[in-house]
Each structure stands twice: as structure tokens, then as C-alpha cells.
Short mmCIF file of C-alpha atoms and ligand atoms in Angstrom, two decimals:
data_model
loop_
_atom_site.label_atom_id
_atom_site.label_comp_id
_atom_site.label_asym_id
_atom_site.label_seq_id
_atom_site.Cartn_x
_atom_site.Cartn_y
_atom_site.Cartn_z
CA MET D 14 -10.93 -5.74 -84.33
CA ASN D 15 -14.30 -7.17 -84.32
CA ASP D 16 -17.27 -3.98 -84.38
CA VAL D 17 -19.73 -5.57 -83.65
CA LEU D 18 -17.72 -7.26 -80.43
CA PHE D 19 -16.68 -3.88 -79.51
CA GLN D 20 -19.38 -1.48 -80.04
CA GLY D 21 -22.24 -3.98 -79.85
CA ILE D 22 -25.55 -3.68 -80.53
CA GLY D 23 -28.81 -2.50 -79.67
CA MET D 24 -29.37 -2.86 -76.00
CA THR D 25 -25.04 -2.78 -75.66
CA SER D 26 -24.77 0.11 -78.59
CA LYS D 27 -22.86 3.40 -78.01
CA ARG D 28 -26.17 5.35 -76.64
CA THR D 29 -27.28 2.86 -74.47
CA ARG D 30 -23.13 3.56 -73.26
CA ASP D 31 -23.79 7.18 -73.26
CA ARG D 32 -26.75 7.15 -71.15
CA LEU D 33 -24.67 5.11 -68.36
CA ILE D 34 -22.09 7.61 -68.87
CA ALA D 35 -24.57 10.45 -68.06
CA ARG D 36 -26.11 8.36 -64.88
CA LEU D 37 -22.78 8.04 -63.60
CA LYS D 38 -21.79 11.48 -63.79
CA GLU D 39 -25.23 12.59 -61.86
CA GLN D 40 -23.86 10.16 -59.49
CA GLY D 41 -20.68 12.63 -58.97
CA ILE D 42 -18.28 10.92 -60.87
CA GLU D 43 -16.06 13.80 -61.99
CA ASN D 44 -12.85 11.97 -63.32
CA ASP D 45 -13.10 12.43 -67.46
CA LYS D 46 -10.32 9.69 -67.65
CA VAL D 47 -12.24 6.88 -66.01
CA LEU D 48 -15.92 8.10 -67.88
CA ASN D 49 -14.27 7.77 -71.23
CA VAL D 50 -12.72 4.57 -70.55
CA VAL D 51 -15.81 3.06 -68.86
CA ARG D 52 -17.98 4.80 -72.11
CA ASP D 53 -15.59 2.72 -74.43
CA THR D 54 -14.85 -0.76 -72.53
CA PRO D 55 -17.75 -3.29 -73.68
CA ARG D 56 -18.96 -4.06 -70.52
CA HIS D 57 -21.04 -6.79 -72.43
CA ILE D 58 -17.84 -9.16 -72.72
CA PHE D 59 -17.53 -9.46 -69.16
CA ILE D 60 -21.10 -11.64 -69.20
CA ASP D 61 -22.72 -14.18 -70.00
CA GLU D 62 -24.60 -13.69 -72.86
CA ALA D 63 -28.07 -14.85 -71.46
CA LEU D 64 -27.61 -10.91 -69.70
CA SER D 65 -25.78 -9.69 -71.90
CA HIS D 66 -28.42 -7.01 -72.39
CA ARG D 67 -28.35 -5.56 -68.74
CA ALA D 68 -24.71 -4.80 -69.33
CA TYR D 69 -24.62 -1.01 -69.75
CA GLU D 70 -27.88 -0.94 -66.49
CA ASP D 71 -25.69 0.71 -63.53
CA THR D 72 -26.53 -2.84 -61.70
CA ALA D 73 -24.03 -5.68 -60.42
CA LEU D 74 -25.04 -8.89 -62.38
CA PRO D 75 -24.38 -12.28 -61.32
CA ILE D 76 -21.00 -13.86 -63.45
CA GLY D 77 -21.51 -17.52 -61.92
CA PHE D 78 -19.35 -19.68 -59.10
CA ASN D 79 -21.52 -16.97 -56.45
CA GLN D 80 -19.87 -14.07 -57.49
CA THR D 81 -21.04 -11.11 -59.45
CA ILE D 82 -19.71 -8.32 -61.54
CA SER D 83 -19.28 -4.50 -59.80
CA GLN D 84 -21.95 -2.00 -60.76
CA PRO D 85 -20.45 0.25 -62.93
CA TYR D 86 -21.19 3.03 -61.02
CA ILE D 87 -18.32 1.34 -57.96
CA VAL D 88 -16.16 0.65 -60.46
CA ALA D 89 -15.55 4.32 -61.71
CA ARG D 90 -15.76 5.48 -57.99
CA MET D 91 -12.83 3.57 -56.80
CA THR D 92 -10.90 3.77 -59.78
CA GLU D 93 -11.63 7.39 -59.31
CA LEU D 94 -10.18 7.35 -55.51
CA LEU D 95 -7.46 5.42 -56.56
CA LEU D 96 -6.32 8.42 -58.88
CA GLU D 97 -7.50 11.07 -56.79
CA ASP D 98 -3.70 11.58 -55.90
CA GLY D 99 -1.98 11.61 -58.97
CA PRO D 100 -1.70 8.80 -61.80
CA LYS D 101 -0.34 5.35 -60.75
CA GLU D 102 2.15 2.91 -62.25
CA LYS D 103 1.53 -0.21 -60.19
CA VAL D 104 -1.72 -1.32 -59.07
CA LEU D 105 -2.30 -4.15 -57.07
CA GLU D 106 -6.40 -5.67 -58.10
CA VAL D 107 -7.38 -8.52 -54.98
CA GLY D 108 -10.46 -10.33 -56.36
CA THR D 109 -10.69 -10.12 -60.35
CA GLY D 110 -13.63 -11.71 -61.12
CA SER D 111 -14.83 -10.98 -64.49
CA GLY D 112 -11.71 -9.33 -64.84
CA TYR D 113 -14.01 -5.49 -65.87
CA GLN D 114 -12.85 -4.11 -63.11
CA THR D 115 -9.61 -5.05 -64.11
CA ALA D 116 -9.90 -3.51 -67.35
CA ILE D 117 -11.02 -0.67 -66.74
CA LEU D 118 -7.60 -0.19 -64.59
CA ALA D 119 -5.66 -1.77 -67.21
CA GLN D 120 -6.05 1.35 -69.87
CA LEU D 121 -5.48 4.08 -66.92
CA VAL D 122 -2.04 3.14 -65.03
CA ASP D 123 0.89 1.18 -66.49
CA GLN D 124 0.80 -2.39 -65.54
CA VAL D 125 -2.07 -4.01 -63.25
CA PHE D 126 -1.00 -7.18 -61.53
CA THR D 127 -4.80 -9.17 -60.36
CA VAL D 128 -4.97 -12.18 -58.32
CA GLU D 129 -8.22 -14.30 -57.75
CA ARG D 130 -9.48 -17.18 -55.85
CA ILE D 131 -11.43 -19.09 -58.07
CA ARG D 132 -9.64 -20.86 -61.25
CA GLY D 133 -12.89 -20.87 -63.31
CA LEU D 134 -12.99 -16.99 -63.09
CA GLN D 135 -9.85 -16.69 -63.90
CA GLU D 136 -9.25 -17.65 -67.23
CA LYS D 137 -12.08 -16.61 -68.19
CA ALA D 138 -10.90 -12.84 -67.60
CA ARG D 139 -7.65 -13.42 -69.22
CA LYS D 140 -9.14 -14.49 -72.41
CA ARG D 141 -11.31 -11.36 -72.16
CA MET D 142 -8.34 -9.25 -71.74
CA GLN D 143 -6.91 -10.80 -74.97
CA GLN D 144 -9.89 -10.24 -76.88
CA LEU D 145 -9.38 -6.20 -75.95
CA ARG D 146 -5.27 -6.55 -76.61
CA LEU D 147 -4.85 -5.54 -73.08
CA ARG D 148 -1.30 -6.32 -72.25
CA ASN D 149 -0.13 -4.64 -69.27
CA VAL D 150 -1.98 -7.38 -66.89
CA MET D 151 -0.26 -10.20 -64.62
CA PHE D 152 -2.91 -12.92 -63.34
CA ARG D 153 -2.20 -15.23 -60.17
CA HIS D 154 -3.98 -17.47 -59.03
CA THR D 155 -4.04 -17.02 -55.00
CA ASP D 156 -5.58 -16.25 -52.15
CA GLY D 157 -5.61 -12.76 -52.25
CA GLY D 158 -5.70 -11.66 -49.00
CA MET D 159 -1.87 -12.21 -48.76
CA GLY D 160 -1.69 -9.16 -51.20
CA TRP D 161 1.08 -10.54 -53.99
CA PRO D 162 4.46 -9.84 -51.71
CA ASP D 163 6.93 -11.08 -55.09
CA LYS D 164 5.91 -7.88 -57.09
CA GLY D 165 5.52 -5.29 -54.44
CA PRO D 166 5.20 -2.49 -53.17
CA PHE D 167 2.24 -0.63 -55.19
CA ASP D 168 1.75 2.80 -55.39
CA GLY D 169 -1.85 1.69 -56.07
CA ILE D 170 -3.95 -1.23 -54.41
CA MET D 171 -7.98 -1.85 -55.17
CA VAL D 172 -9.93 -4.60 -53.34
CA THR D 173 -12.84 -6.08 -54.50
CA ALA D 174 -14.41 -8.52 -52.08
CA ALA D 175 -14.79 -6.71 -48.32
CA PRO D 176 -13.00 -8.13 -45.11
CA GLU D 177 -13.70 -8.01 -42.14
CA GLN D 178 -10.44 -5.76 -41.48
CA VAL D 179 -8.30 -4.24 -43.72
CA PRO D 180 -5.60 -7.18 -44.15
CA GLN D 181 -1.77 -5.61 -42.48
CA GLU D 182 0.02 -7.90 -46.00
CA LEU D 183 -2.20 -5.20 -48.00
CA LEU D 184 -1.08 -2.03 -45.85
CA ASP D 185 2.97 -3.74 -45.92
CA GLN D 186 2.60 -3.92 -50.01
CA LEU D 187 1.65 -0.06 -50.76
CA SER D 188 4.64 2.51 -51.09
CA ILE D 189 5.36 5.40 -49.72
CA GLY D 190 2.16 7.82 -51.14
CA GLY D 191 0.39 4.68 -52.47
CA VAL D 192 -3.33 4.41 -51.86
CA LEU D 193 -5.40 1.73 -50.87
CA VAL D 194 -9.11 1.53 -51.84
CA ILE D 195 -10.72 -1.01 -50.31
CA PRO D 196 -14.12 -2.10 -49.11
CA VAL D 197 -14.23 -3.36 -45.00
CA GLY D 198 -17.05 -4.45 -42.95
CA ASP D 199 -19.73 -7.92 -42.88
CA GLY D 200 -23.06 -9.69 -43.94
CA GLN D 201 -24.38 -6.50 -41.97
CA GLY D 202 -23.00 -3.38 -43.30
CA GLN D 203 -19.75 -2.31 -45.04
CA VAL D 204 -18.04 1.11 -45.73
CA LEU D 205 -16.13 1.69 -48.74
CA MET D 206 -12.14 3.25 -47.55
CA LYS D 207 -9.54 5.27 -49.08
CA ILE D 208 -5.91 4.23 -46.85
CA ARG D 209 -2.94 6.55 -47.81
CA ARG D 210 0.78 5.24 -46.97
CA VAL D 211 1.98 8.39 -45.46
CA ASP D 212 5.48 7.37 -44.54
CA GLU D 213 6.56 3.87 -43.23
CA GLU D 214 4.73 4.14 -39.97
CA GLN D 215 1.73 6.51 -40.96
CA TYR D 216 -1.80 5.57 -42.84
CA GLU D 217 -4.45 8.07 -43.71
CA ARG D 218 -7.87 6.51 -43.61
CA GLU D 219 -11.24 7.80 -44.94
CA VAL D 220 -14.76 6.45 -45.02
CA LEU D 221 -16.18 7.23 -48.04
CA GLU D 222 -19.86 5.68 -48.32
CA PRO D 223 -21.81 2.39 -47.50
CA VAL D 224 -21.16 -0.20 -50.25
CA ARG D 225 -21.87 -3.90 -50.68
CA PHE D 226 -20.15 -6.67 -51.77
CA VAL D 227 -19.26 -9.94 -51.55
CA PRO D 228 -16.83 -11.29 -48.60
CA LEU D 229 -13.28 -11.33 -49.62
CA LEU D 230 -12.86 -15.24 -48.68
CA ALA D 231 -9.18 -17.47 -47.56
CA GLY D 232 -7.89 -20.29 -49.71
CA VAL D 233 -8.32 -21.32 -53.30
CA VAL D 234 -10.86 -22.50 -55.70
CA ARG D 235 -9.32 -25.12 -58.31
N1 LIG V 307 -14.00 -6.77 -59.88
C1 LIG V 307 -15.09 -7.83 -60.12
C2 LIG V 307 -15.09 -7.86 -59.00
C3 LIG V 307 -15.27 -9.21 -58.81
S1 LIG V 307 -16.42 -9.71 -57.22
C4 LIG V 307 -15.89 -7.45 -61.36
O1 LIG V 307 -15.98 -6.57 -61.35
O2 LIG V 307 -15.93 -8.87 -61.76
C5 LIG V 307 -14.96 -10.00 -56.25
C6 LIG V 307 -14.21 -11.23 -56.60
O3 LIG V 307 -12.99 -11.66 -55.63
C7 LIG V 307 -14.65 -12.87 -56.62
O4 LIG V 307 -14.36 -12.92 -58.01
C8 LIG V 307 -14.78 -13.33 -55.97
O5 LIG V 307 -13.86 -15.00 -56.24
C9 LIG V 307 -12.45 -13.07 -55.81
N2 LIG V 307 -12.52 -12.90 -54.33
C10 LIG V 307 -13.04 -13.55 -52.91
N3 LIG V 307 -11.51 -13.26 -51.85
C11 LIG V 307 -10.61 -13.64 -52.29
C12 LIG V 307 -9.02 -13.72 -51.97
N4 LIG V 307 -8.98 -14.06 -50.74
N5 LIG V 307 -8.10 -13.32 -52.89
C13 LIG V 307 -8.48 -13.50 -54.30
N6 LIG V 307 -9.70 -13.19 -54.82
C14 LIG V 307 -10.89 -13.23 -53.91
#
């Protein structure tokens, strides 16, 4: 592998990344597997070069098409919540965006199915997965509010754009014991929710913390 690309230099160096991990721990991230994967995943390759010196700041950054790469804290937090009740095999991600969260998931679960409504973002994310040699990711260009019914049920679903209400289709595509991590709300306010499918009919819902995501939008952009 290309050392400069993967290890980074200057503002993308190991020391800069270690500082980010220390900060995530201070903010309450506890899962060591998650922290290690965040430390070892080069976030700077998911961001335009002009902004890559800010890749290891704990902040969301623009990725074009009016979208943002999620803040490292929220990526770590959502991943930790998804894995809280045990390892996951088949995970659906709605909102591929830059592919950063996808790459984190791909190193922690067996298979990732990721959907994105903006073609241009999806194509870039696909290339980054190849660069990182992550081969357990399947991409689909679609409106992910509907999930990916052909590939379900999933034992984990992570949504990285906020709907006003939890889409029923996503609840239907959870396996028994499966976990959905999703921001819910509108421009006025959103909360992060964790929903666990207990059996055919019952879901356990936890409201965790206020968050700010771009909205989950309907339809696709070619
Ligand atoms: N996890 C991504 C977050 C990107 S922002 C990252 O860290 O880079 C959220 C993404 O969700 C955007 O790329 C947006 O285009 C996408 N999105 C919004 N609504 C969607 C929908 N209905 N189906 C699929 N993707 C959607």
C-alpha cells in the first residue's frame, strides 16, 4: 500500500489521529474496536484535498452536492450503538455520502449494503472502497427510505440522513434482534434513536441524544 496515502503526513499524521481518538474517548466512546478502526481509517481520503488538513478535526465537512461527511464523534457513536448488543453480519447503510462511515462499518461487520441517492457521491465512495481494499461492500443507487428489500433482513441498519419519522420499510427489514440506528426529526430538531426488533411485532425504542443531520430526501439524483 501507498504509505503517504494511508498513514498521512503533517496534519493527517498518526499524532493528529491519536489526538482525535483521545477526544472521542473524552466524549464517551468506549468500544475499543470502534476506536481502533477510526484511528486506522484515513479520513483525509474521503475529503477534497483543499480541506484534507482538517480531516482529523472532530467536525462535519462539505463533500459537494450540498452534503457533508459526518463528524467522527457521531460516526463512532452510531457504530458503537449498532454493535452494542453483539457482532453484526449483514448491515444496511442508508446515505453512503463520502463512504467514510461505510469504510468504518466494513471493517467491523461481515457485509455492508450501502445505498445513496446521489450518483456522483456513490461513484466516488466506490473508488475509495477499492483504494482501501474493502471488498465486503455492495453499493446501490436508490432512494434508501425504502431500504434494500431484496437483500434484507438485516441485523443492523444505520441511517445517516434524518427522516421526520422512522420509515416503516426499514423497520420491516430488520431481523429479530436486529438494531436500527437513525436520526429522526426536522430542521428544528433531531434526536438519535436506537430501535431493536424484539420479535415480529415489538420494537424497543431508545432516544439517545440531540443530533444534526442533512434530511433524508425522496427520489434519486442521476
Ligand atoms: N455517512 C456519510 C453521511 C453523508 S450525509 C458520510 O459520512 O459521508 C447523508 C447522505 O445521505 C447524503 O449523501 C445524501 O445524499 C444521502 N441521502 C439522503 N437521503 C437519501 C435517501 N433517501 N436515500 C439514500 N441516500 C440518501
